[in-house]
Short mmCIF file of N, CA and C in Angstrom, two decimals:
data_model
loop_
_atom_site.label_atom_id
_atom_site.label_comp_id
_atom_site.label_asym_id
_atom_site.label_seq_id
_atom_site.Cartn_x
_atom_site.Cartn_y
_atom_site.Cartn_z
N UNK A 1 9.45 63.95 27.68
CA UNK A 1 8.44 63.41 26.79
C UNK A 1 9.06 62.84 25.52
N UNK A 2 10.15 63.45 25.05
CA UNK A 2 10.81 62.89 23.85
C UNK A 2 11.43 61.51 24.15
N UNK A 3 12.02 61.34 25.30
CA UNK A 3 12.58 60.11 25.72
C UNK A 3 11.55 59.00 25.85
N UNK A 4 10.34 59.35 26.35
CA UNK A 4 9.24 58.39 26.51
C UNK A 4 8.77 57.94 25.13
N UNK A 5 8.63 58.85 24.18
CA UNK A 5 8.11 58.47 22.86
C UNK A 5 9.19 57.63 22.15
N UNK A 6 10.47 57.96 22.30
CA UNK A 6 11.57 57.10 21.70
C UNK A 6 11.52 55.72 22.26
N UNK A 7 11.34 55.63 23.56
CA UNK A 7 11.30 54.27 24.24
C UNK A 7 10.15 53.48 23.70
N UNK A 8 9.01 54.18 23.56
CA UNK A 8 7.78 53.49 23.02
C UNK A 8 8.01 53.01 21.59
N UNK A 9 8.68 53.82 20.76
CA UNK A 9 9.02 53.46 19.40
C UNK A 9 9.95 52.25 19.38
N UNK A 10 10.97 52.24 20.28
CA UNK A 10 11.91 51.13 20.32
C UNK A 10 11.13 49.82 20.70
N UNK A 11 10.25 49.94 21.70
CA UNK A 11 9.52 48.75 22.15
C UNK A 11 8.67 48.17 20.96
N UNK A 12 7.98 49.13 20.26
CA UNK A 12 7.13 48.72 19.07
C UNK A 12 8.05 48.05 18.05
N UNK A 13 9.20 48.61 17.77
CA UNK A 13 10.14 48.06 16.80
C UNK A 13 10.59 46.63 17.18
N UNK A 14 10.94 46.50 18.47
CA UNK A 14 11.40 45.16 18.97
C UNK A 14 10.28 44.14 18.80
N UNK A 15 9.04 44.57 19.20
CA UNK A 15 7.88 43.63 19.10
C UNK A 15 7.68 43.24 17.67
N UNK A 16 7.74 44.22 16.72
CA UNK A 16 7.56 43.95 15.28
C UNK A 16 8.61 42.95 14.78
N UNK A 17 9.84 43.18 15.15
CA UNK A 17 10.95 42.33 14.66
C UNK A 17 10.80 40.92 15.21
N UNK A 18 10.40 40.81 16.51
CA UNK A 18 10.22 39.50 17.13
C UNK A 18 9.01 38.77 16.40
N UNK A 19 7.93 39.50 16.11
CA UNK A 19 6.80 38.93 15.47
C UNK A 19 7.22 38.42 14.09
N UNK A 20 7.99 39.20 13.31
CA UNK A 20 8.45 38.84 11.95
C UNK A 20 9.30 37.60 12.04
N UNK A 21 10.21 37.54 13.03
CA UNK A 21 11.09 36.42 13.24
C UNK A 21 10.29 35.16 13.57
N UNK A 22 9.25 35.34 14.46
CA UNK A 22 8.42 34.18 14.82
C UNK A 22 7.63 33.67 13.60
N UNK A 23 7.10 34.61 12.83
CA UNK A 23 6.31 34.19 11.57
C UNK A 23 7.27 33.50 10.57
N UNK A 24 8.47 33.95 10.46
CA UNK A 24 9.34 33.25 9.48
C UNK A 24 9.71 31.84 9.95
N UNK A 25 9.93 31.73 11.23
CA UNK A 25 10.21 30.39 11.82
C UNK A 25 9.02 29.47 11.62
N UNK A 26 7.83 30.01 11.89
CA UNK A 26 6.59 29.16 11.73
C UNK A 26 6.41 28.76 10.30
N UNK A 27 6.69 29.68 9.34
CA UNK A 27 6.57 29.43 7.92
C UNK A 27 7.50 28.24 7.51
N UNK A 28 8.72 28.34 8.04
CA UNK A 28 9.70 27.24 7.75
C UNK A 28 9.22 25.93 8.30
N UNK A 29 8.74 25.93 9.54
CA UNK A 29 8.21 24.68 10.17
C UNK A 29 7.08 24.12 9.38
N UNK A 30 6.17 25.00 8.94
CA UNK A 30 5.04 24.59 8.17
C UNK A 30 5.47 23.94 6.81
N UNK A 31 6.45 24.56 6.19
CA UNK A 31 6.96 23.97 4.89
C UNK A 31 7.57 22.61 5.13
N UNK A 32 8.36 22.48 6.23
CA UNK A 32 8.95 21.16 6.55
C UNK A 32 7.85 20.17 6.85
N UNK A 33 6.85 20.54 7.57
CA UNK A 33 5.75 19.57 7.85
C UNK A 33 5.09 19.13 6.59
N UNK A 34 4.79 20.07 5.66
CA UNK A 34 4.14 19.76 4.40
C UNK A 34 5.04 18.84 3.58
N UNK A 35 6.33 19.11 3.55
CA UNK A 35 7.27 18.27 2.78
C UNK A 35 7.33 16.90 3.31
N UNK A 36 7.29 16.83 4.65
CA UNK A 36 7.33 15.47 5.33
C UNK A 36 6.03 14.64 5.02
N UNK A 37 4.94 15.38 5.12
CA UNK A 37 3.67 14.73 4.86
C UNK A 37 3.57 14.25 3.37
N UNK A 38 4.10 15.09 2.51
CA UNK A 38 4.06 14.75 1.06
C UNK A 38 4.91 13.46 0.84
N UNK A 39 6.11 13.48 1.45
CA UNK A 39 6.99 12.30 1.21
C UNK A 39 6.39 11.07 1.82
N UNK A 40 5.77 11.19 3.00
CA UNK A 40 5.10 10.05 3.61
C UNK A 40 3.93 9.51 2.73
N UNK A 41 3.19 10.46 2.17
CA UNK A 41 2.07 10.11 1.29
C UNK A 41 2.66 9.33 0.08
N UNK A 42 3.74 9.85 -0.52
CA UNK A 42 4.35 9.19 -1.65
C UNK A 42 4.83 7.81 -1.31
N UNK A 43 5.42 7.68 -0.13
CA UNK A 43 5.93 6.35 0.40
C UNK A 43 4.74 5.38 0.51
N UNK A 44 3.63 5.89 1.13
CA UNK A 44 2.47 5.03 1.27
C UNK A 44 1.93 4.57 -0.13
N UNK A 45 1.92 5.51 -1.07
CA UNK A 45 1.36 5.20 -2.39
C UNK A 45 2.26 4.15 -3.09
N UNK A 46 3.59 4.28 -2.98
CA UNK A 46 4.52 3.34 -3.56
C UNK A 46 4.38 1.96 -2.91
N UNK A 47 4.25 1.99 -1.55
CA UNK A 47 4.05 0.72 -0.84
C UNK A 47 2.80 0.04 -1.25
N UNK A 48 1.71 0.79 -1.38
CA UNK A 48 0.44 0.22 -1.80
C UNK A 48 0.54 -0.42 -3.20
N UNK A 49 1.24 0.31 -4.03
CA UNK A 49 1.47 -0.15 -5.44
C UNK A 49 2.22 -1.48 -5.41
N UNK A 50 3.27 -1.50 -4.62
CA UNK A 50 4.13 -2.74 -4.51
C UNK A 50 3.30 -3.88 -3.97
N UNK A 51 2.50 -3.63 -2.93
CA UNK A 51 1.68 -4.69 -2.30
C UNK A 51 0.70 -5.21 -3.36
N UNK A 52 0.06 -4.33 -4.10
CA UNK A 52 -0.87 -4.76 -5.13
C UNK A 52 -0.18 -5.68 -6.14
N UNK A 53 1.00 -5.23 -6.59
CA UNK A 53 1.82 -6.03 -7.58
C UNK A 53 2.12 -7.39 -6.97
N UNK A 54 2.54 -7.43 -5.74
CA UNK A 54 2.89 -8.74 -5.07
C UNK A 54 1.64 -9.63 -4.97
N UNK A 55 0.54 -9.03 -4.60
CA UNK A 55 -0.69 -9.84 -4.49
C UNK A 55 -1.06 -10.43 -5.86
N UNK A 56 -0.96 -9.59 -6.88
CA UNK A 56 -1.34 -10.10 -8.24
C UNK A 56 -0.36 -11.19 -8.71
N UNK A 57 0.90 -11.05 -8.35
CA UNK A 57 1.91 -12.08 -8.66
C UNK A 57 1.59 -13.33 -7.98
N UNK A 58 1.26 -13.29 -6.65
CA UNK A 58 0.89 -14.47 -5.89
C UNK A 58 -0.31 -15.13 -6.46
N UNK A 59 -1.27 -14.34 -6.86
CA UNK A 59 -2.53 -14.90 -7.45
C UNK A 59 -2.23 -15.66 -8.73
N UNK A 60 -1.43 -15.06 -9.60
CA UNK A 60 -1.06 -15.72 -10.87
C UNK A 60 -0.30 -17.00 -10.64
N UNK A 61 0.64 -17.00 -9.66
CA UNK A 61 1.37 -18.21 -9.34
C UNK A 61 0.47 -19.26 -8.87
N UNK A 62 -0.50 -18.90 -8.02
CA UNK A 62 -1.44 -19.87 -7.47
C UNK A 62 -2.27 -20.50 -8.61
N UNK A 63 -2.71 -19.61 -9.53
CA UNK A 63 -3.53 -20.13 -10.66
C UNK A 63 -2.73 -21.14 -11.50
N UNK A 64 -1.47 -20.76 -11.79
CA UNK A 64 -0.60 -21.63 -12.59
C UNK A 64 -0.39 -22.95 -11.88
N UNK A 65 -0.16 -22.88 -10.60
CA UNK A 65 0.02 -24.13 -9.82
C UNK A 65 -1.22 -25.01 -9.90
N UNK A 66 -2.35 -24.41 -9.72
CA UNK A 66 -3.67 -25.12 -9.74
C UNK A 66 -3.82 -25.82 -11.10
N UNK A 67 -3.58 -25.04 -12.19
CA UNK A 67 -3.84 -25.62 -13.50
C UNK A 67 -2.78 -26.65 -13.88
N UNK A 68 -1.59 -26.48 -13.35
CA UNK A 68 -0.56 -27.55 -13.56
C UNK A 68 -1.02 -28.83 -12.96
N UNK A 69 -1.59 -28.74 -11.69
CA UNK A 69 -2.06 -29.93 -11.02
C UNK A 69 -3.23 -30.58 -11.78
N UNK A 70 -4.14 -29.74 -12.31
CA UNK A 70 -5.30 -30.24 -13.07
C UNK A 70 -4.83 -30.91 -14.31
N UNK A 71 -3.92 -30.30 -15.03
CA UNK A 71 -3.36 -30.94 -16.27
C UNK A 71 -2.70 -32.23 -15.98
N UNK A 72 -1.93 -32.29 -14.94
CA UNK A 72 -1.22 -33.51 -14.54
C UNK A 72 -2.21 -34.62 -14.22
N UNK A 73 -3.25 -34.28 -13.47
CA UNK A 73 -4.26 -35.30 -13.09
C UNK A 73 -4.95 -35.81 -14.35
N UNK A 74 -5.28 -34.93 -15.26
CA UNK A 74 -5.95 -35.39 -16.43
C UNK A 74 -5.10 -36.34 -17.30
N UNK A 75 -3.81 -35.97 -17.41
CA UNK A 75 -2.87 -36.78 -18.18
C UNK A 75 -2.75 -38.18 -17.53
N UNK A 76 -2.60 -38.19 -16.18
CA UNK A 76 -2.45 -39.43 -15.44
C UNK A 76 -3.70 -40.30 -15.66
N UNK A 77 -4.85 -39.69 -15.48
CA UNK A 77 -6.12 -40.36 -15.63
C UNK A 77 -6.29 -40.96 -17.01
N UNK A 78 -5.87 -40.21 -18.04
CA UNK A 78 -5.99 -40.69 -19.41
C UNK A 78 -5.16 -41.98 -19.59
N UNK A 79 -3.93 -41.96 -19.03
CA UNK A 79 -3.08 -43.15 -19.20
C UNK A 79 -3.61 -44.34 -18.44
N UNK A 80 -3.90 -44.11 -17.20
CA UNK A 80 -4.49 -45.23 -16.38
C UNK A 80 -5.05 -44.68 -15.07
N UNK A 81 -6.20 -45.17 -14.65
CA UNK A 81 -6.84 -44.67 -13.46
C UNK A 81 -6.07 -45.08 -12.23
N UNK A 82 -5.41 -46.23 -12.24
CA UNK A 82 -4.73 -46.79 -11.09
C UNK A 82 -3.41 -46.10 -10.76
N UNK A 83 -2.86 -45.32 -11.66
CA UNK A 83 -1.55 -44.73 -11.42
C UNK A 83 -1.58 -43.35 -10.71
N UNK A 84 -2.83 -42.93 -10.34
CA UNK A 84 -2.92 -41.65 -9.62
C UNK A 84 -2.51 -41.83 -8.20
N UNK A 85 -1.43 -41.13 -7.77
CA UNK A 85 -1.03 -41.24 -6.37
C UNK A 85 -2.08 -40.50 -5.47
N UNK A 86 -2.32 -41.10 -4.35
CA UNK A 86 -3.33 -40.54 -3.44
C UNK A 86 -2.94 -39.13 -3.00
N UNK A 87 -1.68 -38.88 -2.73
CA UNK A 87 -1.19 -37.52 -2.36
C UNK A 87 -1.49 -36.47 -3.38
N UNK A 88 -1.28 -36.76 -4.63
CA UNK A 88 -1.50 -35.81 -5.72
C UNK A 88 -3.02 -35.47 -5.77
N UNK A 89 -3.82 -36.53 -5.62
CA UNK A 89 -5.31 -36.31 -5.73
C UNK A 89 -5.76 -35.44 -4.54
N UNK A 90 -5.18 -35.69 -3.36
CA UNK A 90 -5.56 -34.90 -2.15
C UNK A 90 -5.20 -33.49 -2.34
N UNK A 91 -3.95 -33.24 -2.86
CA UNK A 91 -3.53 -31.86 -3.06
C UNK A 91 -4.40 -31.17 -4.11
N UNK A 92 -4.78 -31.89 -5.14
CA UNK A 92 -5.63 -31.32 -6.19
C UNK A 92 -7.00 -30.91 -5.60
N UNK A 93 -7.55 -31.76 -4.73
CA UNK A 93 -8.85 -31.48 -4.11
C UNK A 93 -8.68 -30.26 -3.21
N UNK A 94 -7.64 -30.17 -2.44
CA UNK A 94 -7.36 -29.02 -1.57
C UNK A 94 -7.25 -27.77 -2.39
N UNK A 95 -6.58 -27.84 -3.53
CA UNK A 95 -6.45 -26.67 -4.35
C UNK A 95 -7.74 -26.23 -4.94
N UNK A 96 -8.60 -27.17 -5.27
CA UNK A 96 -9.94 -26.87 -5.83
C UNK A 96 -10.76 -26.14 -4.73
N UNK A 97 -10.72 -26.67 -3.50
CA UNK A 97 -11.48 -26.10 -2.41
C UNK A 97 -10.92 -24.68 -2.06
N UNK A 98 -9.59 -24.59 -2.14
CA UNK A 98 -8.91 -23.28 -1.86
C UNK A 98 -9.41 -22.25 -2.88
N UNK A 99 -9.50 -22.69 -4.14
CA UNK A 99 -9.89 -21.81 -5.23
C UNK A 99 -11.27 -21.19 -4.97
N UNK A 100 -12.20 -22.01 -4.37
CA UNK A 100 -13.56 -21.52 -4.17
C UNK A 100 -13.59 -20.46 -3.05
N UNK A 101 -12.66 -20.52 -2.07
CA UNK A 101 -12.66 -19.60 -0.95
C UNK A 101 -11.68 -18.44 -1.13
N UNK A 102 -10.85 -18.57 -2.09
CA UNK A 102 -9.78 -17.57 -2.27
C UNK A 102 -10.33 -16.37 -3.03
N UNK A 103 -10.20 -15.15 -2.48
CA UNK A 103 -10.63 -13.97 -3.16
C UNK A 103 -9.42 -13.22 -3.69
N UNK A 104 -9.38 -13.02 -4.97
CA UNK A 104 -8.24 -12.31 -5.58
C UNK A 104 -8.34 -10.87 -5.25
N UNK A 105 -7.22 -10.24 -4.82
CA UNK A 105 -7.21 -8.81 -4.44
C UNK A 105 -7.22 -7.96 -5.75
N UNK A 106 -6.59 -8.53 -6.78
CA UNK A 106 -6.44 -7.73 -8.03
C UNK A 106 -7.64 -7.77 -8.91
N UNK A 107 -8.62 -8.60 -8.55
CA UNK A 107 -9.81 -8.68 -9.35
C UNK A 107 -10.85 -7.64 -8.93
N UNK A 108 -11.51 -7.04 -9.95
CA UNK A 108 -12.52 -6.03 -9.59
C UNK A 108 -13.82 -6.70 -9.17
N UNK A 109 -14.43 -6.20 -8.10
CA UNK A 109 -15.70 -6.78 -7.61
C UNK A 109 -16.83 -6.19 -8.42
N UNK A 110 -17.75 -7.04 -8.79
CA UNK A 110 -18.92 -6.63 -9.55
C UNK A 110 -20.09 -6.47 -8.55
N UNK A 111 -20.55 -5.25 -8.43
CA UNK A 111 -21.65 -4.98 -7.51
C UNK A 111 -22.93 -4.91 -8.30
N UNK A 112 -23.94 -5.71 -7.87
CA UNK A 112 -25.24 -5.64 -8.57
C UNK A 112 -26.07 -4.51 -7.99
N UNK A 113 -26.50 -3.59 -8.85
CA UNK A 113 -27.27 -2.42 -8.35
C UNK A 113 -28.75 -2.74 -8.23
#
């Protein structure tokens, strides 16, 4: 009977140690998963920020380009109507039409309630 109870105690001890080992491994895995998710989230946030900045830069460049064309056309028209090259005028018209359809990503939308 003494041998049986010793064996039972040993079995329980082994089971407990295996369970503790398994729990520690699972804890480490969970920490790694959390760390990975956190870093991915951070990477996504940084990427989003960079994309936003790039979009705003493109929008500003486009606006500058459009206003440069506008200013050039006005200057040319003031000097003489006949010196406006057809190409410049076409590009200016295209830019104007593009402006009406172009939605800036960095501009806040105003929702009417």
